Tab-separated table of N, CA, C and O in Angstrom:
chain	number	residue	atom	x	y	z
A	98	MET	N	23.361	16.781	-14.483
A	98	MET	CA	23.396	15.377	-14.862
A	98	MET	C	23.017	14.523	-13.650
A	98	MET	O	23.564	14.697	-12.567
A	99	SER	N	22.093	13.620	-13.840
A	99	SER	CA	21.655	12.798	-12.705
A	99	SER	C	22.603	11.621	-12.487
A	99	SER	O	23.251	11.140	-13.419
A	100	ALA	N	22.671	11.184	-11.249
A	100	ALA	CA	23.547	10.082	-10.871
A	100	ALA	C	22.986	8.767	-11.417
A	100	ALA	O	21.778	8.601	-11.532
A	101	PRO	N	23.862	7.814	-11.748
A	101	PRO	CA	23.385	6.523	-12.229
A	101	PRO	C	22.621	5.774	-11.134
A	101	PRO	O	22.912	5.924	-9.946
A	102	VAL	N	21.642	5.009	-11.562
A	102	VAL	CA	20.798	4.250	-10.636
A	102	VAL	C	20.915	2.770	-10.972
A	102	VAL	O	20.902	2.400	-12.142
A	103	VAL	N	21.062	1.933	-9.961
A	103	VAL	CA	20.982	0.486	-10.129
A	103	VAL	C	19.623	0.066	-9.595
A	103	VAL	O	19.296	0.323	-8.439
A	104	THR	N	18.819	-0.549	-10.446
A	104	THR	CA	17.511	-1.045	-10.027
A	104	THR	C	17.594	-2.560	-9.901
A	104	THR	O	18.102	-3.233	-10.796
A	105	ALA	N	17.108	-3.082	-8.799
A	105	ALA	CA	17.114	-4.522	-8.545
A	105	ALA	C	15.716	-4.967	-8.152
A	105	ALA	O	14.974	-4.219	-7.517
A	106	LYS	N	15.366	-6.197	-8.540
A	106	LYS	CA	14.069	-6.757	-8.171
A	106	LYS	C	14.292	-7.787	-7.069
A	106	LYS	O	15.093	-8.711	-7.212
A	107	PHE	N	13.597	-7.598	-5.947
A	107	PHE	CA	13.703	-8.502	-4.801
A	107	PHE	C	12.325	-9.080	-4.484
A	107	PHE	O	11.314	-8.432	-4.710
A	108	ARG	N	12.314	-10.298	-3.928
A	108	ARG	CA	11.072	-10.944	-3.509
A	108	ARG	C	11.037	-11.007	-1.976
A	108	ARG	O	12.022	-11.371	-1.333
A	109	CYS	N	9.905	-10.645	-1.413
A	109	CYS	CA	9.709	-10.714	0.036
A	109	CYS	C	9.539	-12.178	0.430
A	109	CYS	O	8.572	-12.832	0.029
A	110	MET	N	10.477	-12.691	1.193
A	110	MET	CA	10.476	-14.107	1.552
A	110	MET	C	10.104	-14.377	3.006
A	110	MET	O	9.782	-15.502	3.358
A	111	ASN	N	10.148	-13.346	3.858
A	111	ASN	CA	9.820	-13.564	5.260
A	111	ASN	C	9.405	-12.246	5.901
A	111	ASN	O	10.017	-11.215	5.659
A	112	ILE	N	8.361	-12.310	6.710
A	112	ILE	CA	7.961	-11.187	7.561
A	112	ILE	C	7.790	-11.765	8.959
A	112	ILE	O	6.888	-12.562	9.206
A	113	ASN	N	8.699	-11.384	9.835
A	113	ASN	CA	8.709	-11.925	11.198
A	113	ASN	C	8.233	-10.846	12.165
A	113	ASN	O	8.937	-9.871	12.393
A	114	HIS	N	7.044	-11.039	12.726
A	114	HIS	CA	6.470	-10.077	13.665
A	114	HIS	C	6.896	-10.418	15.090
A	114	HIS	O	6.936	-11.583	15.469
A	115	ALA	N	7.208	-9.387	15.861
A	115	ALA	CA	7.557	-9.564	17.276
A	115	ALA	C	6.914	-8.433	18.067
A	115	ALA	O	6.885	-7.293	17.616
A	116	HIS	N	6.393	-8.774	19.220
A	116	HIS	CA	5.799	-7.758	20.082
A	116	HIS	C	6.839	-7.335	21.114
A	116	HIS	O	7.468	-8.159	21.756
A	117	THR	N	7.004	-6.032	21.251
A	117	THR	CA	8.017	-5.510	22.170
A	117	THR	C	7.406	-4.895	23.418
A	117	THR	O	8.127	-4.441	24.291
A	118	GLY	N	6.108	-4.888	23.512
A	118	GLY	CA	5.424	-4.314	24.661
A	118	GLY	C	3.932	-4.387	24.439
A	118	GLY	O	3.467	-4.883	23.421
A	119	PRO	N	3.151	-3.911	25.399
A	119	PRO	CA	1.701	-4.029	25.295
A	119	PRO	C	1.097	-3.357	24.063
A	119	PRO	O	0.123	-3.829	23.509
A	120	ALA	N	1.680	-2.262	23.619
A	120	ALA	CA	1.087	-1.531	22.498
A	120	ALA	C	2.056	-1.331	21.338
A	120	ALA	O	1.799	-0.524	20.460
A	121	SER	N	3.173	-2.055	21.336
A	121	SER	CA	4.139	-1.843	20.262
A	121	SER	C	4.628	-3.173	19.703
A	121	SER	O	4.609	-4.195	20.383
A	122	SER	N	5.029	-3.127	18.474
A	122	SER	CA	5.560	-4.314	17.820
A	122	SER	C	6.562	-3.896	16.759
A	122	SER	O	6.614	-2.741	16.354
A	123	VAL	N	7.350	-4.859	16.337
A	123	VAL	CA	8.298	-4.650	15.247
A	123	VAL	C	8.150	-5.828	14.294
A	123	VAL	O	7.641	-6.878	14.655
A	124	ALA	N	8.603	-5.636	13.092
A	124	ALA	CA	8.638	-6.726	12.132
A	124	ALA	C	9.958	-6.663	11.381
A	124	ALA	O	10.449	-5.580	11.067
A	125	THR	N	10.518	-7.813	11.115
A	125	THR	CA	11.709	-7.911	10.296
A	125	THR	C	11.280	-8.460	8.942
A	125	THR	O	10.680	-9.530	8.864
A	126	VAL	N	11.556	-7.706	7.911
A	126	VAL	CA	11.199	-8.084	6.546
A	126	VAL	C	12.479	-8.506	5.833
A	126	VAL	O	13.460	-7.757	5.823
A	127	SER	N	12.472	-9.712	5.255
A	127	SER	CA	13.638	-10.234	4.542
A	127	SER	C	13.301	-10.412	3.071
A	127	SER	O	12.247	-10.961	2.732
A	128	MET	N	14.211	-9.952	2.209
A	128	MET	CA	14.024	-10.043	0.764
A	128	MET	C	15.293	-10.578	0.113
A	128	MET	O	16.397	-10.327	0.594
A	129	PHE	N	15.078	-11.298	-0.989
A	129	PHE	CA	16.183	-11.862	-1.753
A	129	PHE	C	16.001	-11.507	-3.223
A	129	PHE	O	14.877	-11.384	-3.701
A	130	PRO	N	17.102	-11.366	-3.991
A	130	PRO	CA	16.992	-10.987	-5.388
A	130	PRO	C	16.302	-12.069	-6.212
A	130	PRO	O	16.407	-13.258	-5.921
A	131	VAL	N	15.614	-11.629	-7.239
A	131	VAL	CA	14.881	-12.515	-8.142
A	131	VAL	C	15.797	-12.894	-9.298
A	131	VAL	O	16.437	-12.030	-9.894
A	132	TRP	N	15.843	-14.185	-9.627
A	132	TRP	CA	16.599	-14.616	-10.793
A	132	TRP	C	15.748	-14.386	-12.029
A	132	TRP	O	14.565	-14.716	-12.067
A	133	GLU	N	16.353	-13.796	-13.058
A	133	GLU	CA	15.674	-13.555	-14.323
A	133	GLU	C	16.632	-13.843	-15.467
A	133	GLU	O	17.793	-13.451	-15.409
A	134	GLN	N	16.143	-14.518	-16.488
A	134	GLN	CA	16.961	-14.732	-17.683
A	134	GLN	C	17.160	-13.403	-18.406
A	134	GLN	O	18.221	-13.116	-18.925
A	135	ASP	N	16.119	-12.621	-18.464
A	135	ASP	CA	16.151	-11.278	-19.031
A	135	ASP	C	15.442	-10.371	-18.034
A	135	ASP	O	14.626	-10.819	-17.254
A	136	GLY	N	15.722	-9.109	-18.075
A	136	GLY	CA	15.027	-8.195	-17.179
A	136	GLY	C	15.980	-7.346	-16.368
A	136	GLY	O	17.193	-7.352	-16.579
A	137	VAL	N	15.410	-6.637	-15.419
A	137	VAL	CA	16.159	-5.632	-14.669
A	137	VAL	C	17.327	-6.237	-13.884
A	137	VAL	O	18.390	-5.630	-13.786
A	138	ASN	N	17.176	-7.430	-13.314
A	138	ASN	CA	18.272	-7.995	-12.519
A	138	ASN	C	19.448	-8.441	-13.374
A	138	ASN	O	20.581	-8.461	-12.908
A	139	LYS	N	19.204	-8.796	-14.621
A	139	LYS	CA	20.302	-9.174	-15.515
A	139	LYS	C	21.237	-7.992	-15.771
A	139	LYS	O	22.412	-8.165	-16.065
A	140	LYS	N	20.738	-6.775	-15.596
A	140	LYS	CA	21.561	-5.591	-15.822
A	140	LYS	C	22.651	-5.418	-14.762
A	140	LYS	O	23.663	-4.785	-15.014
A	141	TRP	N	22.447	-5.933	-13.561
A	141	TRP	CA	23.480	-5.781	-12.528
A	141	TRP	C	24.121	-7.101	-12.129
A	141	TRP	O	25.082	-7.130	-11.388
A	142	SER	N	23.585	-8.231	-12.608
A	142	SER	CA	24.162	-9.531	-12.277
A	142	SER	C	24.092	-10.423	-13.501
A	142	SER	O	23.013	-10.847	-13.897
A	143	GLN	N	25.239	-10.714	-14.109
A	143	GLN	CA	25.248	-11.497	-15.337
A	143	GLN	C	24.852	-12.947	-15.107
A	143	GLN	O	24.393	-13.611	-16.023
A	144	ALA	N	25.036	-13.433	-13.905
A	144	ALA	CA	24.640	-14.800	-13.572
A	144	ALA	C	23.541	-14.723	-12.515
A	144	ALA	O	22.817	-13.742	-12.459
A	145	THR	N	23.439	-15.706	-11.695
A	145	THR	CA	22.409	-15.714	-10.665
A	145	THR	C	22.687	-14.608	-9.648
A	145	THR	O	23.746	-14.585	-9.027
A	146	PRO	N	21.747	-13.682	-9.462
A	146	PRO	CA	21.977	-12.614	-8.479
A	146	PRO	C	21.991	-13.192	-7.064
A	146	PRO	O	21.318	-14.178	-6.774
A	147	ASN	N	22.767	-12.583	-6.220
A	147	ASN	CA	22.877	-13.049	-4.849
A	147	ASN	C	22.823	-11.848	-3.922
A	147	ASN	O	23.345	-10.789	-4.246
A	148	GLY	N	22.184	-11.998	-2.799
A	148	GLY	CA	22.128	-10.922	-1.830
A	148	GLY	C	20.967	-11.125	-0.876
A	148	GLY	O	20.202	-12.082	-0.993
A	149	LYS	N	20.840	-10.221	0.053
A	149	LYS	CA	19.759	-10.266	1.023
A	149	LYS	C	19.542	-8.856	1.540
A	149	LYS	O	20.497	-8.145	1.838
A	150	LEU	N	18.289	-8.481	1.638
A	150	LEU	CA	17.923	-7.222	2.267
A	150	LEU	C	17.086	-7.574	3.475
A	150	LEU	O	16.126	-8.341	3.371
A	151	GLU	N	17.457	-7.044	4.631
A	151	GLU	CA	16.695	-7.295	5.853
A	151	GLU	C	16.475	-5.962	6.551
A	151	GLU	O	17.426	-5.226	6.792
A	152	MET	N	15.208	-5.665	6.828
A	152	MET	CA	14.859	-4.406	7.488
A	152	MET	C	14.045	-4.701	8.731
A	152	MET	O	13.136	-5.528	8.699
A	153	THR	N	14.353	-4.022	9.812
A	153	THR	CA	13.517	-4.055	11.008
A	153	THR	C	12.678	-2.795	10.969
A	153	THR	O	13.209	-1.687	10.951
A	154	ILE	N	11.352	-2.987	10.935
A	154	ILE	CA	10.424	-1.877	10.750
A	154	ILE	C	9.549	-1.751	11.995
A	154	ILE	O	9.002	-2.739	12.481
A	155	THR	N	9.419	-0.528	12.497
A	155	THR	CA	8.652	-0.296	13.728
A	155	THR	C	7.346	0.457	13.495
A	155	THR	O	6.621	0.721	14.447
A	156	VAL	N	7.044	0.789	12.252
A	156	VAL	CA	5.805	1.508	11.928
A	156	VAL	C	4.845	0.520	11.267
A	156	VAL	O	5.110	0.041	10.156
A	157	PRO	N	3.735	0.174	11.936
A	157	PRO	CA	2.815	-0.833	11.390
A	157	PRO	C	2.321	-0.536	9.975
A	157	PRO	O	2.181	-1.459	9.160
A	158	GLU	N	2.092	0.726	9.656
A	158	GLU	CA	1.622	1.075	8.314
A	158	GLU	C	2.679	0.757	7.248
A	158	GLU	O	2.333	0.434	6.114
A	159	SER	N	3.930	0.854	7.625
A	159	SER	CA	5.003	0.514	6.683
A	159	SER	C	5.114	-1.001	6.513
A	159	SER	O	5.291	-1.491	5.394
A	160	VAL	N	4.999	-1.734	7.596
A	160	VAL	CA	5.035	-3.202	7.523
A	160	VAL	C	3.914	-3.707	6.615
A	160	VAL	O	4.106	-4.624	5.816
A	161	ALA	N	2.757	-3.085	6.705
A	161	ALA	CA	1.586	-3.514	5.934
A	161	ALA	C	1.796	-3.365	4.419
A	161	ALA	O	1.041	-3.953	3.638
A	162	GLN	N	2.801	-2.626	3.989
A	162	GLN	CA	3.067	-2.442	2.563
A	162	GLN	C	3.738	-3.660	1.929
A	162	GLN	O	3.829	-3.749	0.699
A	163	PHE	N	4.201	-4.603	2.756
A	163	PHE	CA	4.919	-5.770	2.248
A	163	PHE	C	4.058	-7.021	2.340
A	163	PHE	O	3.355	-7.231	3.319
A	164	GLU	N	4.142	-7.866	1.285
A	164	GLU	CA	3.409	-9.122	1.236
A	164	GLU	C	4.381	-10.253	0.912
A	164	GLU	O	5.242	-10.092	0.036
A	165	LEU	N	4.220	-11.379	1.596
A	165	LEU	CA	5.056	-12.537	1.310
A	165	LEU	C	4.908	-12.949	-0.145
A	165	LEU	O	3.794	-13.003	-0.680
A	166	GLY	N	6.033	-13.236	-0.780
A	166	GLY	CA	6.039	-13.707	-2.152
A	166	GLY	C	5.936	-12.616	-3.202
A	166	GLY	O	6.154	-12.879	-4.380
A	167	LYS	N	5.608	-11.415	-2.810
A	167	LYS	CA	5.472	-10.315	-3.761
A	167	LYS	C	6.850	-9.755	-4.093
A	167	LYS	O	7.743	-9.733	-3.254
A	168	GLU	N	7.006	-9.285	-5.335
A	168	GLU	CA	8.283	-8.726	-5.778
A	168	GLU	C	8.243	-7.208	-5.722
A	168	GLU	O	7.205	-6.591	-5.966
A	169	TYR	N	9.413	-6.642	-5.393
A	169	TYR	CA	9.548	-5.190	-5.238
A	169	TYR	C	10.802	-4.726	-5.953
A	169	TYR	O	11.815	-5.430	-5.977
A	170	PHE	N	10.753	-3.529	-6.523
A	170	PHE	CA	11.920	-2.905	-7.102
A	170	PHE	C	12.638	-2.079	-6.041
A	170	PHE	O	11.994	-1.374	-5.262
A	171	LEU	N	13.962	-2.163	-6.041
A	171	LEU	CA	14.803	-1.345	-5.170
A	171	LEU	C	15.705	-0.517	-6.074
A	171	LEU	O	16.359	-1.047	-6.961
A	172	ASP	N	15.699	0.778	-5.866
A	172	ASP	CA	16.581	1.668	-6.618
A	172	ASP	C	17.708	2.130	-5.715
A	172	ASP	O	17.460	2.687	-4.635
A	173	PHE	N	18.939	1.917	-6.184
A	173	PHE	CA	20.112	2.356	-5.448
A	173	PHE	C	20.723	3.520	-6.204
A	173	PHE	O	21.085	3.409	-7.374
A	174	ARG	N	20.813	4.661	-5.510
A	174	ARG	CA	21.405	5.858	-6.094
A	174	ARG	C	22.081	6.622	-4.974
A	174	ARG	O	21.733	6.462	-3.807
A	175	PRO	N	23.058	7.440	-5.293
A	175	PRO	CA	23.741	8.205	-4.249
A	175	PRO	C	22.748	9.088	-3.471
A	175	PRO	O	21.812	9.636	-4.039
A	176	ALA	N	22.982	9.220	-2.176
A	176	ALA	CA	22.100	9.997	-1.315
A	176	ALA	C	22.384	11.497	-1.414
A	176	ALA	O	21.569	12.304	-0.981
A	177	ASP	N	23.509	11.879	-1.959
A	177	ASP	CA	23.822	13.319	-2.038
A	177	ASP	C	23.802	13.823	-3.447
A	177	ASP	O	23.688	13.185	-4.407
């Protein structure tokens, strides 16, 4: 039997790039939940969803996967 999954929709609201040295950089990506009258977020939040996801990413190829204003699904499930 598979573990239950909570799926949430978040919008990328900020990508803050910082250079840490001559050949390296990091970016902090901030996301907030999307309000929906119907849809995936209504399943885990009966009213306005609230929260924030913030990641510091050090791999440029991973940072490039995120776009400001774009929405992303996050699946939360047990790691074991």
